[in-house]
C-alpha positions as semicolon CSV with decimal commas, in nm:
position;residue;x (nm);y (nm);z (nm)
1;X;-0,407;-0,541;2,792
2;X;-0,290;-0,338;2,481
3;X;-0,419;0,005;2,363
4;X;-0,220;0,317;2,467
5;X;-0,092;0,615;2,243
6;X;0,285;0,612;2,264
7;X;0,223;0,278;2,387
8;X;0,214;0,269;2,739
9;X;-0,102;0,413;2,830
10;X;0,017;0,583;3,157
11;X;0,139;0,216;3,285
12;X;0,480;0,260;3,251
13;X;0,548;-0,027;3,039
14;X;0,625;0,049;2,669
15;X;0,505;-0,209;2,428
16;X;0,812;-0,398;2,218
17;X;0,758;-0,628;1,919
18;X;0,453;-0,766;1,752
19;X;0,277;-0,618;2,100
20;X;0,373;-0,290;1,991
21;X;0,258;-0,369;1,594
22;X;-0,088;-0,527;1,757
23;X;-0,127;-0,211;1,974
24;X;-0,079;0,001;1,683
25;X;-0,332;-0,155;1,443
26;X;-0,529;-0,119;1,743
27;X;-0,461;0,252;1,776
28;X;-0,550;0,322;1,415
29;X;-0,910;0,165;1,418
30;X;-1,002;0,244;1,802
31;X;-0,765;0,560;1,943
32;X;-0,733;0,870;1,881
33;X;-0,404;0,902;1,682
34;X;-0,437;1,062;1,372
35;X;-0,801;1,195;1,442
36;X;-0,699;1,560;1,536
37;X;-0,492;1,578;1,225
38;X;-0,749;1,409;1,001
39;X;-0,991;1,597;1,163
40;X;-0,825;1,957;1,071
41;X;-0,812;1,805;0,724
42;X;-1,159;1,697;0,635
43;X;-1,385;1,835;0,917
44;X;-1,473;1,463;0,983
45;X;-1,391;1,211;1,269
46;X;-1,131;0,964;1,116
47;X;-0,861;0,739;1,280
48;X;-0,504;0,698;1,141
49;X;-0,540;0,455;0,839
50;X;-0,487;0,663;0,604
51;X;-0,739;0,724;0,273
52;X;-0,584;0,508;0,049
53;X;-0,669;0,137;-0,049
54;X;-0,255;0,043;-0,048
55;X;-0,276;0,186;0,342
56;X;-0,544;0,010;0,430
57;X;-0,460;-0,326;0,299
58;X;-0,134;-0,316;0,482
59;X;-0,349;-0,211;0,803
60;X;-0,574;-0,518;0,700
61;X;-0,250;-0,767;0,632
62;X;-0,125;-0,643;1,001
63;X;-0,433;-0,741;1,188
64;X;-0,444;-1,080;0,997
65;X;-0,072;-1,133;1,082
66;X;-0,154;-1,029;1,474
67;X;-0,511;-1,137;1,568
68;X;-0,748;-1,473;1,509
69;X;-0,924;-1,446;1,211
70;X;-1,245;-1,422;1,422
71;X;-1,077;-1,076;1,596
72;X;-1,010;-0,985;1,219
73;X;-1,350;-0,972;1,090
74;X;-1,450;-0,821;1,381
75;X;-1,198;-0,540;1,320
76;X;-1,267;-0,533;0,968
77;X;-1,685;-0,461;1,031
78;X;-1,556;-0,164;1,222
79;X;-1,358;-0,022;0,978
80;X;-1,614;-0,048;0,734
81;X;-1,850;0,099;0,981
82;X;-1,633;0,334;1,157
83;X;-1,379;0,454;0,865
84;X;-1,652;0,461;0,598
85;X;-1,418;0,233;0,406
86;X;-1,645;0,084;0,139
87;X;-1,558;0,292;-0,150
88;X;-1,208;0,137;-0,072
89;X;-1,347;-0,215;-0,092
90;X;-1,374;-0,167;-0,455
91;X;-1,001;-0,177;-0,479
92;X;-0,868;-0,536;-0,558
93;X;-0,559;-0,523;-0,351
94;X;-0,785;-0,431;-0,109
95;X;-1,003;-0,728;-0,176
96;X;-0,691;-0,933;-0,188
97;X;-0,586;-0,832;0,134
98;X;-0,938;-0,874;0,362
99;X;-1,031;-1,212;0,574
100;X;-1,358;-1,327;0,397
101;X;-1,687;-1,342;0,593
102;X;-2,046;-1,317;0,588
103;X;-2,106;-0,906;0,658
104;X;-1,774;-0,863;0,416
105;X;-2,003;-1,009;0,163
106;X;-2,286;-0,848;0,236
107;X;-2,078;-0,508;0,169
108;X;-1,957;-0,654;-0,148
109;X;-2,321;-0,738;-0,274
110;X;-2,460;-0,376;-0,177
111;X;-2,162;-0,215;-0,386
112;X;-2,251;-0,467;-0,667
113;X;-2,365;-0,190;-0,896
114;X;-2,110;0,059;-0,878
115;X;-1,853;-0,203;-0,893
116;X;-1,557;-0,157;-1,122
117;X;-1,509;-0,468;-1,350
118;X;-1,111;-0,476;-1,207
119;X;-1,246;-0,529;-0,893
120;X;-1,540;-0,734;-0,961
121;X;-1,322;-1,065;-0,984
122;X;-1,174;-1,030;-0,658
123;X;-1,527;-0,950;-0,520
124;X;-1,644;-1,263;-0,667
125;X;-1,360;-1,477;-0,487
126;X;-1,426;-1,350;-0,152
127;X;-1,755;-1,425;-0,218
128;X;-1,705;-1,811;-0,342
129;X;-1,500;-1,876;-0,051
130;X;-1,761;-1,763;0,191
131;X;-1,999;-1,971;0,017
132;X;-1,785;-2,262;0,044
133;X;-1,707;-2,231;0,360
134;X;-2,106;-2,214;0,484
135;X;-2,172;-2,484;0,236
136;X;-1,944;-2,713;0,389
137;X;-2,094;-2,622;0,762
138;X;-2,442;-2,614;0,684
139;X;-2,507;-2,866;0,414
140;X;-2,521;-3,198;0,497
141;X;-2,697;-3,120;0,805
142;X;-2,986;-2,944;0,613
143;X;-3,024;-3,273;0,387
144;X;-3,018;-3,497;0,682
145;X;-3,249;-3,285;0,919
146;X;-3,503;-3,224;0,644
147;X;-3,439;-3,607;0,425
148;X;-3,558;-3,748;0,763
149;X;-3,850;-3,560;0,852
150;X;-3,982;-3,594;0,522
151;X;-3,906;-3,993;0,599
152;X;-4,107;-3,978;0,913
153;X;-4,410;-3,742;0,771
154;X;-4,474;-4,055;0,518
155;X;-4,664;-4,248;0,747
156;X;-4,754;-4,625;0,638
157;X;-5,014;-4,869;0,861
158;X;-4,866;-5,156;0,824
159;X;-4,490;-5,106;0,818
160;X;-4,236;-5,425;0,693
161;X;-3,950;-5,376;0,909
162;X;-3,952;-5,301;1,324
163;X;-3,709;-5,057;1,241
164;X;-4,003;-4,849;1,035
165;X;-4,252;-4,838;1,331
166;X;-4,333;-4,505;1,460
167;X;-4,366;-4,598;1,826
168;X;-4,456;-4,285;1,939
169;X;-4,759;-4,233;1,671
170;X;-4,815;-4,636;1,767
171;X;-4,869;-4,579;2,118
172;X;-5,034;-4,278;2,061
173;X;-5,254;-4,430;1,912
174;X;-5,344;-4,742;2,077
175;X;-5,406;-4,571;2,433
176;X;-5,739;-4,706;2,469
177;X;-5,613;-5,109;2,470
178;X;-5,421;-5,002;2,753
179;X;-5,457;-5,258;3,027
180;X;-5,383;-5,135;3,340
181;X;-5,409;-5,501;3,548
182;X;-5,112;-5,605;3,294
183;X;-4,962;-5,258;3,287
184;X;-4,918;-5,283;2,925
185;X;-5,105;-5,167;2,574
186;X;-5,209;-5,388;2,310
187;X;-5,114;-5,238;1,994
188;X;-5,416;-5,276;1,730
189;X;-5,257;-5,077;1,461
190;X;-4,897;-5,006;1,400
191;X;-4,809;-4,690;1,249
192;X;-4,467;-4,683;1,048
193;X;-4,223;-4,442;0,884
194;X;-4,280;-4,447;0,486
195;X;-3,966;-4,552;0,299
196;X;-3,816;-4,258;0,097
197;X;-3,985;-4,202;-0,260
198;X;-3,828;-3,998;-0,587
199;X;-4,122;-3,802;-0,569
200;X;-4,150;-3,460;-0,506
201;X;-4,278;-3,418;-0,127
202;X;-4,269;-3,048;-0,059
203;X;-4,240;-2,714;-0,257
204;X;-4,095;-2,481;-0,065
205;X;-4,099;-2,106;-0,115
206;X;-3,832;-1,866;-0,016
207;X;-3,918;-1,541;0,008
208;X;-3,575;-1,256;0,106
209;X;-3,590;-0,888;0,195
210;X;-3,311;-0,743;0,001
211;X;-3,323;-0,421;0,264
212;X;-2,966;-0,264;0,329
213;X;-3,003;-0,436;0,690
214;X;-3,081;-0,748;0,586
215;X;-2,747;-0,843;0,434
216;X;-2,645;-1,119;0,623
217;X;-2,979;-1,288;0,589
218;X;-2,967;-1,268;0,239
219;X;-2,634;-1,412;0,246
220;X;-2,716;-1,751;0,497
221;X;-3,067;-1,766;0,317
222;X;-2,919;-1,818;-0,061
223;X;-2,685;-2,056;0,051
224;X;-2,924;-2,285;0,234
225;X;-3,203;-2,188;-0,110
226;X;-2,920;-2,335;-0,298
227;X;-2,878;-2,680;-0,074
228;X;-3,264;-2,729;-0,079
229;X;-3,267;-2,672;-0,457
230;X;-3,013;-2,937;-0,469
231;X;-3,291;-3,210;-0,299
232;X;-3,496;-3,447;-0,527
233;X;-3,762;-3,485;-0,275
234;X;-3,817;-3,091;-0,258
235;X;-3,939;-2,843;-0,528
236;X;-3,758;-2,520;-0,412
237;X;-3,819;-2,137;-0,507
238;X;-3,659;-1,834;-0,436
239;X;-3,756;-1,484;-0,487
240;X;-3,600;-1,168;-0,323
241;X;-3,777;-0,840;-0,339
242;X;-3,730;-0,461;-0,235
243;X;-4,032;-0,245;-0,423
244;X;-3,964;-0,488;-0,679
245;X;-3,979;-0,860;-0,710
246;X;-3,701;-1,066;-0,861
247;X;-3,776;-1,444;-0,908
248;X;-3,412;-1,625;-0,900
249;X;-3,510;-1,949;-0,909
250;X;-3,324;-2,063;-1,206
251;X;-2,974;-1,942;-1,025
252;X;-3,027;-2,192;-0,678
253;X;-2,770;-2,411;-0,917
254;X;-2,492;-2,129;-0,846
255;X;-2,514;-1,944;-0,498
256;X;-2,246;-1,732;-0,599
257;X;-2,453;-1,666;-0,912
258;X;-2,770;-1,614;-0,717
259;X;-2,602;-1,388;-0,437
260;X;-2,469;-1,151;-0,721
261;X;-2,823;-1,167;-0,896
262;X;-2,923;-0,953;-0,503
263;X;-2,956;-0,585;-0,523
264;X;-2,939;-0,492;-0,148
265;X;-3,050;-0,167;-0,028
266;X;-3,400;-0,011;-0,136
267;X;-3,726;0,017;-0,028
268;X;-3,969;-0,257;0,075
269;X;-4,301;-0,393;-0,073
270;X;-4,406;-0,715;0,097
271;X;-4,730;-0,715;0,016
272;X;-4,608;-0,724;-0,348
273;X;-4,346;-1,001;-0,316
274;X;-4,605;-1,246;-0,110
275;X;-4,822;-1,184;-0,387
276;X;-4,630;-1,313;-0,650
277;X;-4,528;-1,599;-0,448
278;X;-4,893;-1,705;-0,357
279;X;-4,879;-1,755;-0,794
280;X;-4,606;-2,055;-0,741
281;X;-4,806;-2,201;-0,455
282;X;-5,006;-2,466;-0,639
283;X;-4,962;-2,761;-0,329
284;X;-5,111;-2,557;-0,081
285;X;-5,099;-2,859;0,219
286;X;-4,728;-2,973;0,086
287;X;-4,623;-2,623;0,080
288;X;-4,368;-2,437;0,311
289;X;-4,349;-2,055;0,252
290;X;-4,065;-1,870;0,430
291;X;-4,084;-1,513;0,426
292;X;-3,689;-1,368;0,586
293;X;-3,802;-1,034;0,650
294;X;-3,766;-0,753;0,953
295;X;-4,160;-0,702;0,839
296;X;-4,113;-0,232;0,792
297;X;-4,371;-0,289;0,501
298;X;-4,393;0,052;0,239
299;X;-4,629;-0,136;0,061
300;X;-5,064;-0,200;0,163
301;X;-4,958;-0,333;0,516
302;X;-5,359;-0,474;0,509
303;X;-5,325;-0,657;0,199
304;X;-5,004;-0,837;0,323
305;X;-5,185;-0,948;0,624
306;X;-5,483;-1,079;0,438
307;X;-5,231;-1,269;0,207
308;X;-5,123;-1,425;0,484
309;X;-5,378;-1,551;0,600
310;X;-5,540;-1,674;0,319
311;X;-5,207;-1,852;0,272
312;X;-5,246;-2,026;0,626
313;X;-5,611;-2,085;0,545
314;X;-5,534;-2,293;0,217
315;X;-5,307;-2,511;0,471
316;X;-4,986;-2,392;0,364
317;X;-4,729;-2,376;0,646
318;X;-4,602;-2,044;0,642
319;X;-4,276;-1,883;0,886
320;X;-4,149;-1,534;0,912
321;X;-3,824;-1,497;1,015
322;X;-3,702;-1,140;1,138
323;X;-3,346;-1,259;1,079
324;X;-3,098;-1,521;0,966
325;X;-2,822;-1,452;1,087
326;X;-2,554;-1,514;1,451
327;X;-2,607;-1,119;1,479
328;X;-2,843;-1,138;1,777
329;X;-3,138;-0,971;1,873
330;X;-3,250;-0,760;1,515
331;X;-3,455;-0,470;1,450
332;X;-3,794;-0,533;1,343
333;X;-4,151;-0,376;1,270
334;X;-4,336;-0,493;1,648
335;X;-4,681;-0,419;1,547
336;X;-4,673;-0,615;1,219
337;X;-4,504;-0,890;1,418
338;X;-4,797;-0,894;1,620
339;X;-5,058;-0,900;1,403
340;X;-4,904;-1,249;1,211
341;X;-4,908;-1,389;1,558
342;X;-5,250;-1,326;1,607
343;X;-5,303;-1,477;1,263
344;X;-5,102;-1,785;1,417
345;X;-4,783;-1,738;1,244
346;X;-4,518;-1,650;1,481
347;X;-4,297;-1,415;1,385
348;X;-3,932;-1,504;1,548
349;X;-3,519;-1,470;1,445
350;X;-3,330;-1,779;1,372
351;X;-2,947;-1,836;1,353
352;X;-2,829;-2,088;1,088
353;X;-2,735;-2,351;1,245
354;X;-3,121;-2,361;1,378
355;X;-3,260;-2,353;1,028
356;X;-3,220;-2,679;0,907
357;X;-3,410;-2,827;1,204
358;X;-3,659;-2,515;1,159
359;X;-3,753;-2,638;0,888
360;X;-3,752;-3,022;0,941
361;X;-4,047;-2,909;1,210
362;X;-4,189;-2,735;0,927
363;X;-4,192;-3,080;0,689
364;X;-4,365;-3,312;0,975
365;X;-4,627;-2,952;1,046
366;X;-4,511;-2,935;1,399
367;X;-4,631;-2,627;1,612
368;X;-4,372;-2,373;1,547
369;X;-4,412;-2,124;1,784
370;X;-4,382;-2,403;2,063
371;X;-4,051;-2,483;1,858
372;X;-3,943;-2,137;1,868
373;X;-3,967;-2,119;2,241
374;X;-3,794;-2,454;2,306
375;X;-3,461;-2,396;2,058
376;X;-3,426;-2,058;1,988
């Protein structure tokens, strides 16, 4: 195990080689070299990277050359966290010099304002190639979990092929020709699949708290907003709010585009931003509205409750997810989470590779607090 100043750690065994250079980029984010003396300096707690971008990026080029990059982004969160390193960020060698991931980007996108135009090209690589990167995880299984289920919610009565009947619906049913004597059903009616149309078969409705703690969210939700807005068969919206509401549908062509369009950080006005989605809802019973929020409303908490509800009542199939994100368990508001379950509209977190068959049990209306509780 590594980690000791001087580099034994009261083992007896000094470190030699790239164990020494990994224990030392260790030292500098976790120990407590260089704290005393940065601490005399500043009056703050600080570890020994030094407060300048060329310092860090050699730190951040060590732990590349040393750890997996899945160590590295860890390492590189804490920094950010720990070292209050984001003014650095703004630094292209910096930029240059980090491993790309999702909280990286979410950094990048909440120092989108101050952002120096030197830096803002470097920002907008690191973003591309995290978009890329989910794109090529997450897309194809989106299209294929929610092409099919809008395949199988087309149902037909008398289907051409055996390879279109629904043999579950069939049985289903046909339970009352059952014949017990012959144990076997006589199927009256057969109920197929539909075959896939051109036509538009749902609008969907994306709805993204731009809160400073819903980064990541905002990230994974704007890439998958930009794979549904890619699907003929799906009419796809996207609108992220704080106090204010930004439509950005017209940018689901460009993800990078539409993350960049996010201003994260603010205050937060559901009420508002379900408001001006309920004016794009014109399907109501082909509809799917997905509100990504952790639900700490500053806006009329009662008027975002009736909204919902009326939303539910028109038949449109509404989720709230707390998160969407591989962070875990998030913070959340547990008495407005409450009252949307009591209005039937469970409230629950949802990693990414989840969503697309979230929201394939979405397209055929299945219950989705019993899918919740089975997959998540």
């Amino acid at each position: 195990m590594l980690g000791g100043e001087g580099g034994a750690d009261g083992t007896g065994v000094a470190l030699e080689g790239d164990e020494a250079r990994m224990d030392a980029a260790l030292e500098k984010l976790y120990g407590t070299g260089g704290r005393d003396e940065a601490r005399a300096k500043s009056g703050r707690r600080s570890a020994g990277l030094g407060d300048s971008a060329p310092s860090v990026a050699r730190w951040l080029g060590d732990i590349r050359t040393y750890f997996p990059s899945t160590v590295v982004q860890v390492m590189q969160k804490d920094a950010i966290e720990r070292l209050n390193l984001t003014r650095l960020l703004l630094e292209p060698e910096m930029l240059d010099a980090v491993e790309p991931d999702v909280h990286l980007v979410g950094t990048l996108l909440s120092l989108n304002q101050v952002m120096p135009d030197r830096a803002r090209e470097s920002a907008r690589t690191v973003v591309r190639k995290v978009v890329q990167e989910l794109e090529k995880r997450l897309a194809q299984r989106t299209r294929s979990a929610i092409g099919g289920a809008l395949d199988r919610s087309a149902r037909v009565l008398r289907p051409r092929r055996l390879a279109d009947v629904d043999w579950e619906r069939t049985i289903r049913v046909n339970l009352r020709h059952y014949l017990p004597d012959h144990r076997t059903l006589v199927p009256e009616r057969l109920v197929g699949y539909g075959r896939r149309q051109q036509a538009v078969k749902r609008d969907v409705v994306l709805c993204i708290d731009q809160s400073g703690s819903m980064a990541a969210s905002v990230v994974y939700a704007s890439v998958f907003g930009a794979v549904l807005g890619s699907m003929r068969s799906l009419r796809t919206s996207l609108v992220v709010f704080d106090t204010a509401v930004v439509d950005l549908t017209d940018q689901l062509h460009d993800p990078v585009e539409l993350l960049f369009g996010t201003q994260l950080g603010g205050g937060t006005d559901i009420n508002r931003a379900i408001a001006y989605c309920q004016g794009l809802i014109t399907r109501p019973n082909d509809s799917i509205f997905v509100l990504i929020s952790d639900l700490y409303e500053g806006g009329v908490r009662a008027e975002m409750l009736q909204r919902v509800a009326a939303l539910t009542a028109a038949g449109v199939q509404v989720i709230v997810l707390l998160a969407l994100s591989d962070d875990g368990a998030p913070s959340y508001d547990h008495e407005n989470a409450a009252a949307l379950a009591a209005l039937g509209v469970p409230a629950f977190a949802c990693t990414p590779d989840a969503f697309p068959d979230l929201m394939a049990a979405a397209v055929e209306r299945r219950d989705l607090k019993e899918w919740s509780e089975r997959n998540l």
